[in-house]
Tab-separated table of C-alpha atoms and ligand atoms in Angstrom:
chain	number	residue	atom	x	y	z
A	1	MET	CA	14.880	-6.495	16.402
A	2	ILE	CA	15.399	-6.422	12.647
A	3	LEU	CA	11.708	-5.970	11.790
A	4	LYS	CA	9.114	-4.135	13.864
A	5	VAL	CA	5.447	-3.885	12.990
A	6	GLU	CA	3.596	-1.289	15.042
A	7	GLY	CA	-0.134	-0.854	14.741
A	8	LEU	CA	-0.421	-1.761	11.064
A	9	SER	CA	-4.025	-1.633	9.866
A	10	LYS	CA	-5.746	-2.139	6.532
A	11	SER	CA	-9.449	-2.177	5.718
A	12	PHE	CA	-11.155	-3.309	2.545
A	13	GLY	CA	-14.508	-1.566	2.544
A	14	GLY	CA	-15.899	-2.231	6.007
A	15	LEU	CA	-13.660	-5.242	6.631
A	16	LYS	CA	-10.630	-4.796	8.864
A	17	ALA	CA	-8.320	-7.274	7.128
A	18	VAL	CA	-5.403	-6.250	9.366
A	19	ASN	CA	-6.293	-4.563	12.641
A	20	ASP	CA	-3.588	-2.877	14.722
A	21	ALA	CA	-1.052	-5.664	14.167
A	22	ARG	CA	2.115	-5.429	16.220
A	23	PHE	CA	5.054	-7.781	16.672
A	24	ALA	CA	8.830	-7.801	16.322
A	25	VAL	CA	11.197	-10.176	14.561
A	26	ALA	CA	14.644	-10.959	15.983
A	27	GLU	CA	17.626	-10.980	13.649
A	28	ALA	CA	18.778	-14.400	12.404
A	29	SER	CA	15.572	-16.073	13.548
A	30	ILE	CA	12.764	-18.005	11.892
A	31	HIS	CA	9.527	-16.201	12.684
A	32	SER	CA	6.236	-17.694	11.521
A	33	ILE	CA	2.873	-16.069	11.078
A	34	ILE	CA	-0.075	-18.446	11.336
A	35	GLY	CA	-3.835	-18.191	11.652
A	36	PRO	CA	-7.051	-19.490	10.121
A	37	ASN	CA	-7.986	-18.674	6.511
A	38	GLY	CA	-8.928	-15.018	6.145
A	39	ALA	CA	-7.031	-14.026	9.311
A	40	GLY	CA	-5.120	-11.337	7.398
A	41	LYS	CA	-1.720	-13.026	7.010
A	42	THR	CA	-1.298	-12.348	3.306
A	43	THR	CA	-2.540	-8.786	3.690
A	44	LEU	CA	-0.009	-8.250	6.481
A	45	PHE	CA	2.726	-9.571	4.181
A	46	ASN	CA	1.532	-7.253	1.430
A	47	LEU	CA	1.731	-4.301	3.813
A	48	ILE	CA	5.256	-5.146	4.990
A	49	THR	CA	6.575	-5.765	1.468
A	50	GLY	CA	5.082	-2.596	0.020
A	51	ALA	CA	2.616	-4.346	-2.277
A	52	ILE	CA	-0.223	-2.284	-0.756
A	53	PRO	CA	-0.167	0.789	1.547
A	54	PRO	CA	-1.487	0.555	5.126
A	55	ASP	CA	-4.258	2.828	6.425
A	56	SER	CA	-2.176	3.429	9.537
A	57	GLY	CA	0.744	2.052	11.513
A	58	THR	CA	4.404	1.618	10.710
A	59	ALA	CA	6.938	-1.028	9.756
A	60	THR	CA	10.603	-0.599	10.647
A	61	PHE	CA	13.455	-2.597	9.134
A	62	ASP	CA	16.774	-2.306	10.921
A	63	ASN	CA	15.451	0.791	12.727
A	64	VAL	CA	14.553	2.522	9.461
A	65	ASP	CA	10.910	3.370	8.817
A	66	ILE	CA	10.038	1.434	5.633
A	67	THR	CA	6.304	2.106	5.672
A	68	ARG	CA	5.073	2.722	2.101
A	69	TRP	CA	8.435	1.914	0.491
A	70	THR	CA	8.152	0.265	-2.930
A	71	PRO	CA	9.031	-3.446	-3.255
A	72	ASP	CA	12.094	-2.478	-5.355
A	73	ARG	CA	13.429	-0.117	-2.732
A	74	LEU	CA	12.814	-2.725	-0.019
A	75	ALA	CA	14.684	-5.355	-2.044
A	76	ARG	CA	17.658	-3.026	-2.369
A	77	ALA	CA	17.548	-2.447	1.379
A	78	GLY	CA	17.777	-6.210	1.968
A	79	LEU	CA	14.164	-7.271	2.359
A	80	ALA	CA	13.216	-9.953	-0.166
A	81	ARG	CA	10.088	-11.966	-0.761
A	82	THR	CA	9.300	-15.318	-2.322
A	83	PHE	CA	5.842	-16.092	-3.620
A	84	GLN	CA	3.512	-19.017	-3.180
A	85	ARG	CA	3.764	-19.573	-6.917
A	86	THR	CA	7.361	-19.933	-7.963
A	87	SER	CA	8.861	-17.107	-9.982
A	88	ILE	CA	11.215	-19.327	-11.973
A	89	PHE	CA	11.551	-19.532	-15.760
A	90	LYS	CA	10.764	-23.194	-16.298
A	91	GLU	CA	12.203	-23.417	-19.816
A	92	LEU	CA	15.612	-22.078	-18.761
A	93	PRO	CA	18.417	-24.000	-17.069
A	94	VAL	CA	18.672	-23.728	-13.298
A	95	ASP	CA	21.893	-21.681	-13.363
A	96	GLU	CA	20.494	-19.247	-15.936
A	97	ASN	CA	17.571	-18.537	-13.622
A	98	VAL	CA	19.951	-17.477	-10.878
A	99	ALA	CA	22.197	-15.568	-13.293
A	100	LEU	CA	19.177	-13.567	-14.460
A	101	ALA	CA	18.386	-12.612	-10.874
A	102	ILE	CA	21.983	-11.531	-10.269
A	103	ARG	CA	21.894	-9.400	-13.423
A	104	ALA	CA	18.584	-7.907	-12.360
A	105	ARG	CA	20.150	-6.967	-9.039
A	106	GLU	CA	23.150	-5.349	-10.721
A	107	GLY	CA	20.807	-3.624	-13.149
A	108	ILE	CA	19.090	-2.034	-10.176
A	109	SER	CA	22.261	-0.753	-8.566
A	110	ARG	CA	24.267	-0.273	-11.816
A	111	ALA	CA	24.820	-2.347	-14.965
A	112	VAL	CA	28.249	-3.628	-13.946
A	113	TRP	CA	27.643	-7.070	-15.409
A	114	GLN	CA	27.795	-5.705	-18.939
A	115	SER	CA	31.486	-4.916	-18.740
A	116	ARG	CA	34.205	-7.429	-19.651
A	117	GLY	CA	34.726	-10.530	-17.576
A	118	ASP	CA	31.496	-10.048	-15.737
A	119	ALA	CA	29.722	-12.938	-17.434
A	120	GLN	CA	32.161	-15.210	-15.594
A	121	MET	CA	31.635	-13.307	-12.374
A	122	VAL	CA	27.887	-13.759	-12.655
A	123	ALA	CA	28.283	-17.457	-13.485
A	124	ALA	CA	30.595	-17.960	-10.513
A	125	GLU	CA	28.207	-16.241	-8.129
A	126	ALA	CA	25.305	-18.274	-9.525
A	127	ARG	CA	27.253	-21.505	-8.900
A	128	ASP	CA	28.027	-20.329	-5.388
A	129	ILE	CA	24.390	-19.627	-4.572
A	130	LEU	CA	23.263	-22.934	-6.101
A	131	ALA	CA	25.766	-24.804	-3.942
A	132	ARG	CA	24.324	-23.147	-0.847
A	133	VAL	CA	20.823	-24.393	-1.597
A	134	GLY	CA	22.015	-27.860	-2.656
A	135	LEU	CA	21.332	-27.418	-6.362
A	136	ASP	CA	24.911	-27.414	-7.670
A	137	SER	CA	24.582	-30.857	-9.240
A	138	ARG	CA	21.423	-29.708	-11.036
A	139	ALA	CA	22.783	-26.424	-12.383
A	140	ASN	CA	22.310	-27.431	-16.034
A	141	ALA	CA	18.912	-29.075	-15.686
A	142	LYS	CA	15.830	-27.391	-17.101
A	143	ALA	CA	14.207	-25.625	-14.149
A	144	GLY	CA	10.783	-27.023	-15.004
A	145	ASP	CA	12.128	-30.576	-14.715
A	146	LEU	CA	13.076	-30.194	-11.040
A	147	ALA	CA	10.985	-31.830	-8.311
A	148	HIS	CA	8.777	-29.403	-6.387
A	149	GLY	CA	11.107	-29.171	-3.411
A	150	PHE	CA	14.016	-28.287	-5.663
A	151	GLN	CA	11.929	-25.742	-7.558
A	152	ARG	CA	11.287	-24.061	-4.222
A	153	ALA	CA	15.014	-24.269	-3.518
A	154	LEU	CA	15.608	-22.511	-6.830
A	155	ASP	CA	13.041	-19.906	-5.849
A	156	ILE	CA	15.027	-19.307	-2.681
A	157	ALA	CA	18.272	-19.183	-4.687
A	158	ILE	CA	16.721	-16.463	-6.852
A	159	GLY	CA	15.802	-14.595	-3.664
A	160	LEU	CA	19.360	-15.012	-2.354
A	161	ALA	CA	20.694	-13.403	-5.533
A	162	LEU	CA	19.307	-10.143	-4.149
A	163	LYS	CA	21.623	-10.519	-1.135
A	164	PRO	CA	18.814	-10.069	1.361
A	165	ARG	CA	19.068	-9.863	5.134
A	166	LEU	CA	15.459	-10.845	5.617
A	167	ILE	CA	13.298	-13.086	3.430
A	168	LEU	CA	9.518	-13.251	3.671
A	169	MET	CA	8.057	-16.503	2.367
A	170	ASP	CA	4.415	-16.982	1.563
A	171	GLU	CA	3.475	-20.617	2.164
A	172	PRO	CA	6.789	-22.133	1.030
A	173	LEU	CA	5.571	-25.682	1.731
A	174	ALA	CA	2.177	-25.419	0.038
A	175	GLY	CA	1.214	-28.332	-2.197
A	176	MET	CA	4.360	-30.340	-1.542
A	177	SER	CA	4.983	-33.981	-0.760
A	178	ARG	CA	6.405	-34.873	2.634
A	179	GLY	CA	9.890	-35.338	1.185
A	180	ASP	CA	9.812	-31.988	-0.598
A	181	ARG	CA	8.628	-30.311	2.599
A	182	GLU	CA	11.628	-31.712	4.428
A	183	THR	CA	13.953	-30.397	1.698
A	184	VAL	CA	12.543	-26.901	1.991
A	185	ALA	CA	12.400	-26.980	5.784
A	186	SER	CA	16.119	-27.846	6.009
A	187	LEU	CA	16.818	-25.076	3.540
A	188	ILE	CA	14.986	-22.520	5.680
A	189	THR	CA	16.965	-23.673	8.717
A	190	MET	CA	20.182	-23.358	6.693
A	191	LEU	CA	19.327	-19.767	5.756
A	192	ARG	CA	19.245	-18.907	9.443
A	193	ASP	CA	22.081	-21.091	10.723
A	194	THR	CA	24.612	-20.805	7.914
A	195	LEU	CA	23.822	-17.461	6.312
A	196	GLY	CA	22.513	-15.675	9.407
A	197	LEU	CA	19.406	-14.563	7.534
A	198	THR	CA	16.094	-13.718	9.105
A	199	VAL	CA	13.156	-15.664	7.682
A	200	VAL	CA	9.526	-14.639	8.130
A	201	VAL	CA	7.157	-17.393	7.018
A	202	VAL	CA	3.428	-17.606	6.498
A	203	GLU	CA	2.669	-21.321	6.596
A	204	HIS	CA	-0.338	-23.602	7.025
A	205	ASP	CA	1.544	-26.697	8.104
A	206	VAL	CA	1.338	-26.020	11.845
A	207	GLY	CA	3.352	-29.108	12.744
A	208	MET	CA	6.233	-27.902	10.610
A	209	VAL	CA	5.842	-24.359	11.944
A	210	MET	CA	6.160	-25.639	15.513
A	211	ARG	CA	9.357	-27.479	14.613
A	212	LEU	CA	10.974	-24.729	12.558
A	213	SER	CA	10.138	-21.487	14.310
A	214	ASP	CA	11.931	-19.531	16.983
A	215	ARG	CA	8.809	-17.464	17.465
A	216	ILE	CA	5.234	-17.532	16.196
A	217	THR	CA	2.725	-14.732	15.704
A	218	VAL	CA	-0.889	-15.910	15.550
A	219	MET	CA	-3.542	-13.856	13.775
A	220	GLN	CA	-7.322	-14.060	13.854
A	221	HIS	CA	-9.808	-11.631	12.294
A	222	GLY	CA	-6.967	-9.262	11.384
A	223	ALA	CA	-5.567	-9.023	14.901
A	224	VAL	CA	-2.561	-10.592	16.598
A	225	ILE	CA	-3.982	-12.916	19.269
A	226	ALA	CA	-0.686	-14.455	20.394
A	227	ASP	CA	3.015	-13.880	19.886
A	228	ALA	CA	5.396	-16.274	21.633
A	229	PRO	CA	7.830	-19.186	21.211
A	230	PRO	CA	6.311	-22.463	19.871
A	231	ASP	CA	5.915	-24.148	23.270
A	232	GLU	CA	3.812	-21.304	24.616
A	233	ILE	CA	1.763	-21.108	21.426
A	234	ARG	CA	0.961	-24.812	21.692
A	235	ASP	CA	-0.521	-24.296	25.163
A	236	ASN	CA	-2.260	-20.990	24.417
A	237	ALA	CA	-6.038	-21.200	24.976
A	238	ALA	CA	-6.911	-18.405	22.520
A	239	VAL	CA	-4.855	-20.079	19.821
A	240	ARG	CA	-6.422	-23.471	20.442
A	241	SER	CA	-9.857	-21.920	20.239
A	242	ALA	CA	-9.014	-20.083	16.996
A	243	TYR	CA	-8.003	-23.413	15.468
A	244	LEU	CA	-10.866	-25.412	16.926
A	245	HIS	CA	-12.448	-25.874	13.505
A	246	GLY	CA	-9.184	-25.827	11.654
A	247	SER	CA	-6.109	-27.990	11.541
A	248	PHE	CA	-4.128	-27.361	14.697
A	249	ALA	CA	-2.307	-30.617	14.218
A	250	ALA	CA	0.655	-30.004	16.513
B	1	ADP	N1	-7.880	-6.904	-2.114
B	1	ADP	C1	-8.850	-7.237	-1.270
B	1	ADP	N2	-10.082	-6.685	-1.376
B	1	ADP	C2	-11.061	-7.022	-0.511
B	1	ADP	N3	-10.915	-7.891	0.510
B	1	ADP	C3	-9.719	-8.473	0.660
B	1	ADP	C4	-8.621	-8.182	-0.206
B	1	ADP	N4	-7.530	-8.904	0.198
B	1	ADP	C5	-7.952	-9.615	1.259
B	1	ADP	N5	-9.233	-9.353	1.548
B	1	ADP	C6	-10.017	-9.905	2.676
B	1	ADP	O1	-9.273	-9.650	3.838
B	1	ADP	C7	-9.344	-10.750	4.747
B	1	ADP	C8	-7.934	-11.249	5.043
B	1	ADP	O2	-7.455	-11.895	3.868
B	1	ADP	P1	-5.989	-12.507	3.780
B	1	ADP	O3	-5.016	-11.478	4.208
B	1	ADP	O4	-5.831	-13.044	2.420
B	1	ADP	O5	-6.066	-13.673	4.856
B	1	ADP	P2	-5.123	-14.966	5.039
B	1	ADP	O6	-3.926	-14.801	4.193
B	1	ADP	O7	-4.829	-15.007	6.497
B	1	ADP	O8	-5.966	-16.140	4.642
B	1	ADP	C9	-10.224	-11.785	4.081
B	1	ADP	O9	-11.531	-11.633	4.581
B	1	ADP	C10	-10.153	-11.410	2.618
B	1	ADP	O10	-11.322	-11.806	1.949
B	2	MG	MG1	-3.263	-16.052	2.576
């Protein structure tokens, strides 16, 4: 298990936003976290990625206790995150966006890219990453001109520049057309199948989650109410009841 969450809890005032959450994520799998609005999914993500500290509980990444690590330290350890809002520079070309991320990575570990010949090295790596996410033919386009699905692909490319082993994605399909959703869904599958990455996804599109995921953790009122493969989740009475007034469209 590459990621283990054991008893993570976080309260805001009297509200238990995350309440004794526990689950484990297998390496090279797609693991989704779903649940009604306010269930605590984003807070859980924030706890795992070091954005906020938990009140109690632990998170382990590759058997190392990462509880309370900073986002920077987690990124260097191989745990990356993409955001619901893209983090791209829309005025810059696609390849420059990726090159910037590569330089940022090298800046963290050491400023190797400043020495001779390294501009080419960075450019070559950027091209390589763009090819992986299917953006090679758009390398020179202005990032802001890309369709939504391709902007998300660029977002993922920027994440890949950190050379992660695990990527957490917060609603990667939000606000997208059907076609764009398909683009991003295939990309997520590619991350697992071709690169062997682990992907943890918070996503509202339950139909897509059912199709994509190896395993699903369901949250309600801060707690994990189910944790199983998609087929079992579909038939789970507690899950069905949690979604009774929502959009359990699977
Ligand atoms: N910074 C915060 N301060 C106070 N309450 C918060 C904060 N962040 C989240 N919450 C509350 O915690 C609960 C869980 O929120 P959230 O994790 O965003 O749920 P989800 O992502 O599943 O919709 C909600 O009731 C929300 O209003
Ligand atoms: Mg949320």
